[in-house]
Amino acid sequence: MNCAPQSILIIGSGVYGLSTAWALTKRPFFEGVAITIVDDVRGASFPPGDCASVDSSRIVRADYADADYAELAALAQEEWRKQGADELGGQGRYTESGLVLAANNEATQPQMSGMGYTRSSWVNATRIAKESGSSHRIRPLETAKALQDFLGVDGHPGDWGYVNELSGWANAREGMRWMYDRVKATGKVKFVDARVEELVTEGKRVVGARLGDSGVLTAEVVFVAAGAWTGSLIDLRGRVEATAQPLGYMDISPEELEALAKQPVALNLSTGLFIIPPQSRVLKIARHSFGYLNPVLVEKALPPSPSEGREPIVVSRPLTRRDGSSNANELPPDADRALRQALRDMSPIKGLENRPWTETRLCWYSDTSDGNFLADWHPGWEGLFIATGDSGHAYKFLPVLGDKLVDCMAGNGGKLGEKWKWKKEAAGDAGREVDGKFKGLMTMDGSRGGSPGLILREELMLPLC
């Protein structure tokens, strides 16, 4: 990018969209560029409440098997640790509770297993902590008994793991509100509340977005950061796919809050199950899994190139309350059982697994096959930049991700830019129907639990639309 565009349209106001807008407003190169963010908030606040980044909590960790993500997360943690009232980590937006990362022994241990991921994370987190003289705050827990004793549980939290006192969690909803307020206060970004129906093209170029009211927003650069909805706007089959992850919330007593708030985050990478310490009298339990798929017919997705016409395709698309579904936040039976097992294995308070849920939710990821983000110019269309593929681990990078994405736009993405490039080959038949059965994309980075390929409607026993 040799010269700044006159205008940029950002589709989506989640982590990718807001952090990119924030980064653009701070760079003199983009001074004077007209920046617009469009998202479907239905008259509520930005970002919409059903996007993945709006929730009670998200884990903030530099505990990654991949050294590049570990280093980027450590950089983000420097911002999260700033506790001034007006700073990102202030007013309860970040809590450094510590993290117990664990995994189970398996009959075979391929490199990309929960145990392989956990051990590699320990190596990377320890190396980074050593550079700051803090390696003593990371300690191995080398047996199931050591994990049980540390967490104060008698279930099975894992067979090997470690505690990292330098990790913690963020109040995701409040962090996004903080970012939105900062972007809005610049006066340099226009926010439009509207549903994007399709991308608008002229010849070989994407020039804007058609809205639900048939209006059109145009820009020199269209930056699509629509999270799990991206595949409904652009044909990304075999590259990016929407999957639903189960979350459960239950009310707890003041005494239980006092005890649980002192716990670290507990995450088992073999099962994907995790518990985040509560900030209020509501406890959250979740599973980072292969997820559930919701294949539907999409008629207006942008084809791979201008030489191809738009044809109906089947993609996994989020099912949320914005779609008018009364089942949007219902847990499939296997997810309910799994979250209750997490309480048996990782909570020191007995009997919580029998308590009714106050609320349940399906959190929609934008998954890639290797867990790497996708941030690149579309190879088949001019003027179109795609930033998606959060794979369930983007939120922690909120304070630094936008700068990295803008670097990628400018062709200066470095190692991360190479990692996030558009892959020449899609993942086989993933994201397509094979013999009448939708075949899902699987994220094989070693961090997922559960069973792959589950269809949400089948698991909920819902009738087909």
Short mmCIF file of C-alpha atoms in Angstrom, two decimals:
data_model
loop_
_atom_site.label_atom_id
_atom_site.label_comp_id
_atom_site.label_asym_id
_atom_site.label_seq_id
_atom_site.Cartn_x
_atom_site.Cartn_y
_atom_site.Cartn_z
CA MET A 1 0.00 0.00 0.00
CA ASN A 2 2.00 2.96 -1.33
CA CYS A 3 -0.62 5.59 -0.63
CA ALA A 4 -3.53 5.73 1.77
CA PRO A 5 -7.00 5.01 0.37
CA GLN A 6 -9.59 7.74 0.48
CA SER A 7 -12.03 5.55 2.38
CA ILE A 8 -12.17 2.26 4.29
CA LEU A 9 -15.35 0.34 5.08
CA ILE A 10 -14.98 -2.11 7.99
CA ILE A 11 -17.68 -4.77 8.14
CA GLY A 12 -17.92 -6.00 11.73
CA SER A 13 -17.31 -4.34 15.10
CA GLY A 14 -15.78 -7.23 17.04
CA VAL A 15 -12.14 -7.59 18.09
CA TYR A 16 -10.81 -7.45 14.53
CA GLY A 17 -12.96 -4.53 13.40
CA LEU A 18 -12.68 -2.26 16.43
CA SER A 19 -8.97 -2.88 17.02
CA THR A 20 -8.22 -2.15 13.37
CA ALA A 21 -10.22 1.08 13.45
CA TRP A 22 -8.35 2.08 16.62
CA ALA A 23 -5.01 1.40 14.93
CA LEU A 24 -5.98 3.33 11.80
CA THR A 25 -6.95 6.43 13.78
CA LYS A 26 -3.52 6.52 15.45
CA ARG A 27 -1.42 6.35 12.28
CA PRO A 28 -0.55 9.59 10.47
CA PHE A 29 -0.48 7.65 7.18
CA PHE A 30 -4.27 7.28 7.39
CA GLU A 31 -4.98 10.84 8.50
CA GLY A 32 -7.96 12.12 6.52
CA VAL A 33 -9.14 8.64 5.47
CA ALA A 34 -12.91 8.25 5.85
CA ILE A 35 -13.41 5.20 8.10
CA THR A 36 -16.82 3.57 8.49
CA ILE A 37 -17.79 0.57 10.62
CA VAL A 38 -21.04 -1.20 9.81
CA ASP A 39 -22.61 -3.88 11.99
CA ASP A 40 -26.05 -5.19 12.79
CA VAL A 41 -26.71 -4.11 16.39
CA ARG A 42 -30.49 -3.57 16.03
CA GLY A 43 -30.42 -0.21 17.78
CA ALA A 44 -28.34 -1.51 20.68
CA SER A 45 -24.68 -0.79 21.42
CA PHE A 46 -21.67 -1.77 19.34
CA PRO A 47 -20.57 -4.54 19.03
CA PRO A 48 -23.68 -6.78 18.91
CA GLY A 49 -24.27 -8.89 21.99
CA ASP A 50 -24.08 -12.23 20.17
CA CYS A 51 -20.60 -11.75 18.72
CA ALA A 52 -17.84 -13.92 20.18
CA SER A 53 -16.03 -11.02 21.84
CA VAL A 54 -18.94 -9.92 24.04
CA ASP A 55 -19.13 -12.07 27.14
CA SER A 56 -18.43 -12.07 30.87
CA SER A 57 -14.87 -13.35 30.50
CA ARG A 58 -12.07 -14.48 28.21
CA ILE A 59 -8.73 -16.07 29.11
CA VAL A 60 -5.67 -13.83 28.71
CA ARG A 61 -2.55 -15.97 28.42
CA ALA A 62 0.81 -16.17 26.73
CA ASP A 63 0.54 -19.95 27.05
CA TYR A 64 0.77 -21.00 23.42
CA ALA A 65 2.41 -23.96 21.73
CA ASP A 66 3.22 -21.57 18.87
CA ALA A 67 6.04 -19.17 19.79
CA ASP A 68 4.71 -16.32 17.59
CA TYR A 69 1.33 -16.25 19.34
CA ALA A 70 3.00 -16.59 22.73
CA GLU A 71 5.13 -13.53 22.06
CA LEU A 72 2.20 -11.51 20.69
CA ALA A 73 0.10 -12.44 23.73
CA ALA A 74 2.93 -11.40 26.07
CA LEU A 75 2.96 -8.03 24.29
CA ALA A 76 -0.80 -7.72 24.75
CA GLN A 77 -0.47 -8.61 28.44
CA GLU A 78 1.67 -5.51 28.96
CA GLU A 79 -1.41 -3.46 28.04
CA TRP A 80 -3.84 -5.62 30.02
CA ARG A 81 -1.74 -5.13 33.14
CA LYS A 82 -2.19 -1.36 33.04
CA GLN A 83 -4.70 -0.80 35.82
CA GLY A 84 -5.48 2.92 35.66
CA ALA A 85 -9.18 3.73 35.58
CA ASP A 86 -8.94 4.86 31.96
CA GLU A 87 -6.60 2.06 30.90
CA LEU A 88 -7.67 -1.23 29.36
CA GLY A 89 -6.98 -3.40 32.39
CA GLY A 90 -8.48 -1.01 34.93
CA GLN A 91 -11.83 -1.09 36.75
CA GLY A 92 -11.90 -4.89 36.82
CA ARG A 93 -11.42 -5.36 33.10
CA TYR A 94 -8.39 -7.60 33.73
CA THR A 95 -7.61 -9.96 36.61
CA GLU A 96 -4.30 -11.81 36.86
CA SER A 97 -5.66 -14.86 38.64
CA GLY A 98 -3.11 -17.30 37.28
CA LEU A 99 -3.82 -20.20 34.92
CA VAL A 100 -3.57 -23.95 35.40
CA LEU A 101 -3.06 -25.52 31.99
CA ALA A 102 -3.38 -29.30 31.93
CA ALA A 103 -3.88 -32.27 29.63
CA ASN A 104 -4.63 -35.97 29.82
CA ASN A 105 -2.37 -38.88 28.95
CA GLU A 106 -3.57 -40.65 25.83
CA ALA A 107 -2.77 -44.03 24.28
CA THR A 108 -0.91 -42.23 21.51
CA GLN A 109 0.50 -38.73 21.84
CA PRO A 110 0.82 -37.04 18.45
CA GLN A 111 2.51 -33.65 18.47
CA MET A 112 -0.79 -31.89 17.90
CA SER A 113 -2.48 -33.33 20.97
CA GLY A 114 -3.66 -31.65 24.12
CA MET A 115 -0.58 -32.91 25.93
CA GLY A 116 1.77 -31.83 23.15
CA TYR A 117 0.20 -28.37 23.12
CA THR A 118 0.42 -28.08 26.92
CA ARG A 119 4.08 -29.08 27.14
CA SER A 120 5.04 -26.74 24.27
CA SER A 121 3.10 -23.92 25.94
CA TRP A 122 5.04 -24.50 29.14
CA VAL A 123 8.32 -24.20 27.23
CA ASN A 124 7.28 -20.96 25.48
CA ALA A 125 5.70 -19.33 28.53
CA THR A 126 8.74 -20.16 30.67
CA ARG A 127 11.13 -18.75 28.08
CA ILE A 128 9.20 -15.48 27.87
CA ALA A 129 8.92 -15.21 31.66
CA LYS A 130 12.64 -15.84 32.04
CA GLU A 131 13.39 -12.79 29.90
CA SER A 132 11.61 -10.61 32.46
CA GLY A 133 12.98 -12.45 35.49
CA SER A 134 9.60 -14.00 36.30
CA SER A 135 10.14 -17.66 35.45
CA HIS A 136 9.73 -18.58 39.14
CA ARG A 137 6.02 -17.79 38.72
CA ILE A 138 5.59 -20.76 36.38
CA ARG A 139 5.72 -24.19 38.04
CA PRO A 140 5.01 -27.68 36.71
CA LEU A 141 2.30 -29.86 38.25
CA GLU A 142 3.56 -33.20 37.05
CA THR A 143 0.93 -35.65 38.27
CA ALA A 144 -2.83 -35.87 38.56
CA LYS A 145 -2.39 -35.70 42.33
CA ALA A 146 -0.35 -32.49 42.09
CA LEU A 147 -3.07 -30.92 39.95
CA GLN A 148 -5.79 -32.07 42.36
CA ASP A 149 -3.94 -30.70 45.37
CA PHE A 150 -3.24 -27.33 43.73
CA LEU A 151 -6.87 -26.82 42.65
CA GLY A 152 -8.33 -28.38 45.80
CA VAL A 153 -10.38 -30.92 43.86
CA ASP A 154 -10.83 -34.68 43.94
CA GLY A 155 -11.93 -35.08 40.30
CA HIS A 156 -9.61 -35.46 37.31
CA PRO A 157 -8.32 -32.06 36.16
CA GLY A 158 -5.57 -33.70 34.08
CA ASP A 159 -2.50 -35.93 34.23
CA TRP A 160 0.20 -33.29 33.70
CA GLY A 161 0.19 -29.54 33.67
CA TYR A 162 1.57 -26.37 35.13
CA VAL A 163 0.50 -23.15 36.80
CA ASN A 164 1.37 -19.80 35.27
CA GLU A 165 0.76 -16.97 37.72
CA LEU A 166 1.38 -14.44 34.93
CA SER A 167 -1.84 -15.35 33.09
CA GLY A 168 -5.41 -14.46 33.90
CA TRP A 169 -8.69 -13.37 32.39
CA ALA A 170 -10.50 -10.30 31.10
CA ASN A 171 -14.06 -9.05 31.39
CA ALA A 172 -14.69 -9.33 27.68
CA ARG A 173 -17.86 -7.27 27.53
CA GLU A 174 -16.30 -4.36 29.40
CA GLY A 175 -13.07 -4.58 27.39
CA MET A 176 -15.02 -4.24 24.15
CA ARG A 177 -16.99 -1.33 25.58
CA TRP A 178 -13.69 0.33 26.52
CA MET A 179 -12.37 -0.13 22.98
CA TYR A 180 -15.58 1.10 21.35
CA ASP A 181 -15.60 4.21 23.53
CA ARG A 182 -11.99 4.98 22.56
CA VAL A 183 -12.68 4.55 18.85
CA LYS A 184 -15.87 6.59 19.03
CA ALA A 185 -14.14 9.39 20.96
CA THR A 186 -11.62 9.96 18.16
CA GLY A 187 -14.41 11.41 16.01
CA LYS A 188 -12.67 9.80 13.03
CA VAL A 189 -14.91 6.73 12.65
CA LYS A 190 -18.54 6.65 11.52
CA PHE A 191 -20.68 3.82 12.90
CA VAL A 192 -23.61 2.47 10.87
CA ASP A 193 -26.19 0.14 12.40
CA ALA A 194 -27.27 -2.10 9.52
CA ARG A 195 -27.23 -5.69 8.31
CA VAL A 196 -24.85 -6.33 5.41
CA GLU A 197 -26.56 -8.57 2.87
CA GLU A 198 -23.79 -8.87 0.28
CA LEU A 199 -20.61 -7.31 -1.06
CA VAL A 200 -20.96 -5.05 -4.07
CA THR A 201 -18.56 -5.37 -7.00
CA GLU A 202 -17.64 -3.47 -10.13
CA GLY A 203 -15.61 -5.51 -12.56
CA LYS A 204 -12.68 -7.02 -10.67
CA ARG A 205 -13.10 -4.80 -7.62
CA VAL A 206 -15.15 -4.97 -4.43
CA VAL A 207 -16.50 -1.47 -3.94
CA GLY A 208 -18.89 -1.71 -1.02
CA ALA A 209 -21.69 -3.49 0.79
CA ARG A 210 -25.41 -3.71 0.14
CA LEU A 211 -27.48 -3.36 3.31
CA GLY A 212 -30.74 -4.89 4.42
CA ASP A 213 -32.67 -1.78 3.43
CA SER A 214 -31.12 -2.00 -0.08
CA GLY A 215 -28.86 0.97 0.62
CA VAL A 216 -25.20 0.71 -0.37
CA LEU A 217 -22.09 1.79 1.51
CA THR A 218 -19.09 2.29 -0.76
CA ALA A 219 -15.36 2.60 -0.06
CA GLU A 220 -12.02 2.30 -1.79
CA VAL A 221 -11.06 -0.54 0.58
CA VAL A 222 -13.58 -3.00 1.99
CA PHE A 223 -12.25 -4.65 5.16
CA VAL A 224 -14.37 -7.67 6.11
CA ALA A 225 -14.06 -8.56 9.79
CA ALA A 226 -17.43 -10.23 10.27
CA GLY A 227 -16.22 -13.08 12.47
CA ALA A 228 -18.29 -16.24 12.18
CA TRP A 229 -20.57 -14.47 9.67
CA THR A 230 -17.71 -13.90 7.19
CA GLY A 231 -18.40 -17.13 5.32
CA SER A 232 -21.90 -15.89 4.52
CA LEU A 233 -20.43 -12.89 2.67
CA ILE A 234 -17.40 -14.52 1.02
CA ASP A 235 -16.91 -18.09 -0.21
CA LEU A 236 -14.29 -19.32 2.28
CA ARG A 237 -15.17 -23.01 2.16
CA GLY A 238 -12.27 -25.16 3.28
CA ARG A 239 -10.54 -22.13 4.79
CA VAL A 240 -12.81 -20.67 7.45
CA GLU A 241 -15.92 -22.08 9.07
CA ALA A 242 -18.36 -21.05 11.80
CA THR A 243 -18.56 -23.40 14.79
CA ALA A 244 -20.57 -23.09 18.00
CA GLN A 245 -18.97 -23.59 21.41
CA PRO A 246 -21.03 -24.25 24.57
CA LEU A 247 -21.05 -21.94 27.59
CA GLY A 248 -22.97 -22.40 30.84
CA TYR A 249 -23.60 -19.91 33.65
CA MET A 250 -24.93 -20.61 37.14
CA ASP A 251 -25.73 -18.54 40.18
CA ILE A 252 -23.47 -18.95 43.20
CA SER A 253 -23.69 -17.81 46.81
CA PRO A 254 -21.57 -15.01 48.36
CA GLU A 255 -19.53 -17.68 50.18
CA GLU A 256 -18.96 -19.62 46.95
CA LEU A 257 -17.95 -16.41 45.16
CA GLU A 258 -15.38 -15.69 47.86
CA ALA A 259 -13.84 -19.14 47.43
CA LEU A 260 -14.00 -19.40 43.64
CA ALA A 261 -12.69 -15.88 43.01
CA LYS A 262 -9.39 -17.00 44.56
CA GLN A 263 -9.02 -19.87 42.09
CA PRO A 264 -6.89 -19.69 38.93
CA VAL A 265 -8.38 -20.22 35.50
CA ALA A 266 -8.40 -24.00 34.95
CA LEU A 267 -8.16 -25.32 31.38
CA ASN A 268 -7.72 -28.91 30.20
CA LEU A 269 -6.60 -28.96 26.58
CA SER A 270 -7.48 -32.62 26.04
CA THR A 271 -11.16 -32.09 26.86
CA GLY A 272 -11.29 -28.36 26.03
CA LEU A 273 -13.12 -27.77 29.31
CA PHE A 274 -12.36 -24.68 31.36
CA ILE A 275 -13.61 -22.65 34.31
CA ILE A 276 -12.89 -18.94 34.76
CA PRO A 277 -12.99 -17.42 38.28
CA PRO A 278 -16.16 -15.39 38.83
CA GLN A 279 -16.24 -11.62 39.25
CA SER A 280 -19.84 -11.61 40.42
CA ARG A 281 -22.24 -14.22 41.76
CA VAL A 282 -22.34 -15.95 38.36
CA LEU A 283 -19.90 -18.74 37.47
CA LYS A 284 -18.99 -19.48 33.85
CA ILE A 285 -18.03 -22.92 32.54
CA ALA A 286 -17.13 -23.56 28.89
CA ARG A 287 -15.67 -25.96 26.35
CA HIS A 288 -13.13 -25.05 23.64
CA SER A 289 -14.05 -27.81 21.21
CA PHE A 290 -14.38 -28.83 17.60
CA GLY A 291 -17.78 -27.21 17.94
CA TYR A 292 -21.17 -27.57 16.33
CA LEU A 293 -21.92 -26.80 12.70
CA ASN A 294 -25.01 -25.10 11.33
CA PRO A 295 -25.03 -25.70 7.55
CA VAL A 296 -27.48 -23.46 5.70
CA LEU A 297 -27.95 -22.32 2.13
CA VAL A 298 -26.34 -18.93 1.41
CA GLU A 299 -27.23 -17.31 -1.91
CA LYS A 300 -25.14 -14.12 -2.12
CA ALA A 301 -21.63 -15.06 -1.02
CA LEU A 302 -18.85 -13.50 -3.10
CA PRO A 303 -17.36 -16.16 -5.43
CA PRO A 304 -13.60 -16.86 -5.54
CA SER A 305 -13.04 -14.65 -8.59
CA PRO A 306 -14.81 -12.25 -10.98
CA SER A 307 -14.93 -14.99 -13.62
CA GLU A 308 -17.35 -17.00 -11.49
CA GLY A 309 -20.97 -16.10 -10.91
CA ARG A 310 -22.67 -16.02 -7.54
CA GLU A 311 -24.30 -19.36 -6.87
CA PRO A 312 -26.05 -20.73 -3.79
CA ILE A 313 -23.61 -22.54 -1.49
CA VAL A 314 -24.00 -24.37 1.80
CA VAL A 315 -21.94 -22.95 4.67
CA SER A 316 -22.01 -23.17 8.45
CA ARG A 317 -23.58 -19.96 9.70
CA PRO A 318 -24.23 -18.72 13.26
CA LEU A 319 -27.64 -19.34 14.72
CA THR A 320 -28.38 -16.64 17.28
CA ARG A 321 -31.33 -14.78 18.73
CA ARG A 322 -30.92 -12.15 16.01
CA ASP A 323 -32.15 -14.87 13.65
CA GLY A 324 -35.32 -15.20 15.70
CA SER A 325 -34.49 -18.71 16.89
CA SER A 326 -35.80 -19.72 20.30
CA ASN A 327 -33.18 -22.51 20.37
CA ALA A 328 -30.20 -20.26 19.67
CA ASN A 329 -28.71 -20.60 23.16
CA GLU A 330 -29.85 -24.13 24.01
CA LEU A 331 -27.11 -26.62 24.89
CA PRO A 332 -26.99 -30.00 23.14
CA PRO A 333 -27.15 -32.87 25.67
CA ASP A 334 -23.47 -33.83 25.24
CA ALA A 335 -22.40 -30.23 25.95
CA ASP A 336 -24.52 -30.11 29.09
CA ARG A 337 -22.89 -33.32 30.34
CA ALA A 338 -19.40 -32.07 29.50
CA LEU A 339 -19.78 -28.73 31.30
CA ARG A 340 -21.06 -30.53 34.38
CA GLN A 341 -18.06 -32.85 34.21
CA ALA A 342 -15.82 -29.77 34.26
CA LEU A 343 -17.40 -28.80 37.57
CA ARG A 344 -16.70 -32.27 38.99
CA ASP A 345 -13.09 -32.21 37.81
CA MET A 346 -12.01 -28.61 38.27
CA SER A 347 -14.16 -26.91 40.90
CA PRO A 348 -13.29 -27.20 44.60
CA ILE A 349 -16.95 -26.73 45.58
CA LYS A 350 -18.82 -30.00 45.53
CA GLY A 351 -22.32 -30.35 44.13
CA LEU A 352 -22.22 -27.50 41.61
CA GLU A 353 -22.61 -30.03 38.80
CA ASN A 354 -26.18 -30.67 39.95
CA ARG A 355 -27.19 -27.01 39.97
CA PRO A 356 -29.45 -25.66 37.18
CA TRP A 357 -28.04 -23.25 34.64
CA THR A 358 -29.02 -19.62 35.02
CA GLU A 359 -28.17 -19.10 31.35
CA THR A 360 -26.60 -21.03 28.52
CA ARG A 361 -25.07 -19.75 25.32
CA LEU A 362 -23.42 -20.90 22.12
CA CYS A 363 -20.37 -18.83 21.28
CA TRP A 364 -19.64 -18.78 17.54
CA TYR A 365 -16.01 -19.13 16.48
CA SER A 366 -14.58 -18.46 13.04
CA ASP A 367 -12.37 -21.54 12.75
CA THR A 368 -9.43 -22.36 10.48
CA SER A 369 -7.86 -25.79 10.01
CA ASP A 370 -4.61 -24.92 11.82
CA GLY A 371 -5.93 -22.31 14.28
CA ASN A 372 -4.09 -19.47 12.50
CA PHE A 373 -5.94 -16.25 11.74
CA LEU A 374 -6.68 -15.22 8.15
CA ALA A 375 -5.60 -11.64 7.45
CA ASP A 376 -4.82 -10.91 3.82
CA TRP A 377 -5.94 -9.27 0.61
CA HIS A 378 -8.30 -11.54 -1.28
CA PRO A 379 -6.32 -13.12 -4.15
CA GLY A 380 -9.26 -13.02 -6.57
CA TRP A 381 -10.67 -9.54 -5.97
CA GLU A 382 -9.18 -6.08 -5.76
CA GLY A 383 -9.97 -3.76 -2.86
CA LEU A 384 -11.00 -6.56 -0.49
CA PHE A 385 -9.09 -7.32 2.71
CA ILE A 386 -10.25 -10.18 4.94
CA ALA A 387 -9.54 -10.39 8.68
CA THR A 388 -11.17 -13.42 10.30
CA GLY A 389 -10.40 -16.92 11.56
CA ASP A 390 -10.25 -16.06 15.27
CA SER A 391 -10.37 -19.81 16.04
CA GLY A 392 -11.51 -18.95 19.54
CA HIS A 393 -8.34 -17.21 20.68
CA ALA A 394 -8.35 -13.63 19.35
CA TYR A 395 -9.78 -11.65 22.27
CA LYS A 396 -6.62 -11.55 24.39
CA PHE A 397 -4.86 -9.71 21.53
CA LEU A 398 -7.39 -6.84 21.58
CA PRO A 399 -4.87 -4.09 22.48
CA VAL A 400 -2.30 -5.10 19.82
CA LEU A 401 -4.12 -7.00 17.08
CA GLY A 402 -5.28 -3.96 15.12
CA ASP A 403 -1.73 -2.74 14.61
CA LYS A 404 -0.72 -6.16 13.29
CA LEU A 405 -3.68 -6.24 10.91
CA VAL A 406 -2.90 -2.77 9.56
CA ASP A 407 0.71 -3.93 9.06
CA CYS A 408 -0.65 -6.85 7.02
CA MET A 409 -2.73 -4.45 4.92
CA ALA A 410 0.41 -2.44 4.22
CA GLY A 411 2.40 -5.55 3.28
CA ASN A 412 4.58 -5.35 6.41
CA GLY A 413 3.09 -8.19 8.42
CA GLY A 414 6.38 -9.97 9.13
CA LYS A 415 6.24 -13.49 10.58
CA LEU A 416 2.61 -13.12 11.62
CA GLY A 417 1.68 -11.77 8.22
CA GLU A 418 3.17 -14.89 6.62
CA LYS A 419 1.30 -17.10 9.07
CA TRP A 420 -2.00 -15.32 8.34
CA LYS A 421 -1.73 -15.28 4.54
CA TRP A 422 -4.39 -16.73 2.28
CA LYS A 423 -3.53 -20.40 1.82
CA LYS A 424 -3.22 -21.63 -1.74
CA GLU A 425 -4.95 -24.91 -0.96
CA ALA A 426 -8.25 -25.26 0.85
CA ALA A 427 -8.74 -28.08 3.35
CA GLY A 428 -10.00 -30.83 1.05
CA ASP A 429 -13.76 -31.36 1.17
CA ALA A 430 -14.15 -29.37 4.39
CA GLY A 431 -17.07 -27.00 4.31
CA ARG A 432 -18.85 -28.95 1.58
CA GLU A 433 -21.56 -31.58 1.35
CA VAL A 434 -20.21 -35.06 0.63
CA ASP A 435 -22.79 -37.78 -0.12
CA GLY A 436 -25.51 -35.57 1.31
CA LYS A 437 -23.63 -34.98 4.58
CA PHE A 438 -22.02 -31.66 5.44
CA LYS A 439 -18.34 -32.20 6.17
CA GLY A 440 -16.96 -29.81 8.71
CA LEU A 441 -13.56 -28.19 8.87
CA MET A 442 -11.53 -29.41 11.86
CA THR A 443 -9.09 -27.21 13.77
CA MET A 444 -6.12 -29.51 14.37
CA ASP A 445 -3.87 -27.41 16.58
CA GLY A 446 -4.09 -29.68 19.62
CA SER A 447 -6.29 -27.35 21.65
CA ARG A 448 -9.74 -28.80 20.96
CA GLY A 449 -11.93 -31.22 22.89
CA GLY A 450 -15.20 -32.94 22.07
CA SER A 451 -16.15 -34.70 18.84
CA PRO A 452 -15.71 -33.19 15.36
CA GLY A 453 -18.42 -32.86 12.72
CA LEU A 454 -21.47 -32.47 14.98
CA ILE A 455 -24.47 -30.77 13.33
CA LEU A 456 -26.21 -28.41 15.74
CA ARG A 457 -29.77 -29.07 14.59
CA GLU A 458 -29.24 -32.83 14.80
CA GLU A 459 -27.75 -32.58 18.29
CA LEU A 460 -30.67 -30.39 19.41
CA MET A 461 -33.10 -32.66 17.52
CA LEU A 462 -34.58 -29.68 15.69
CA PRO A 463 -36.57 -29.99 12.45
CA LEU A 464 -34.89 -28.84 9.25
CA CYS A 465 -35.87 -25.35 8.06
#
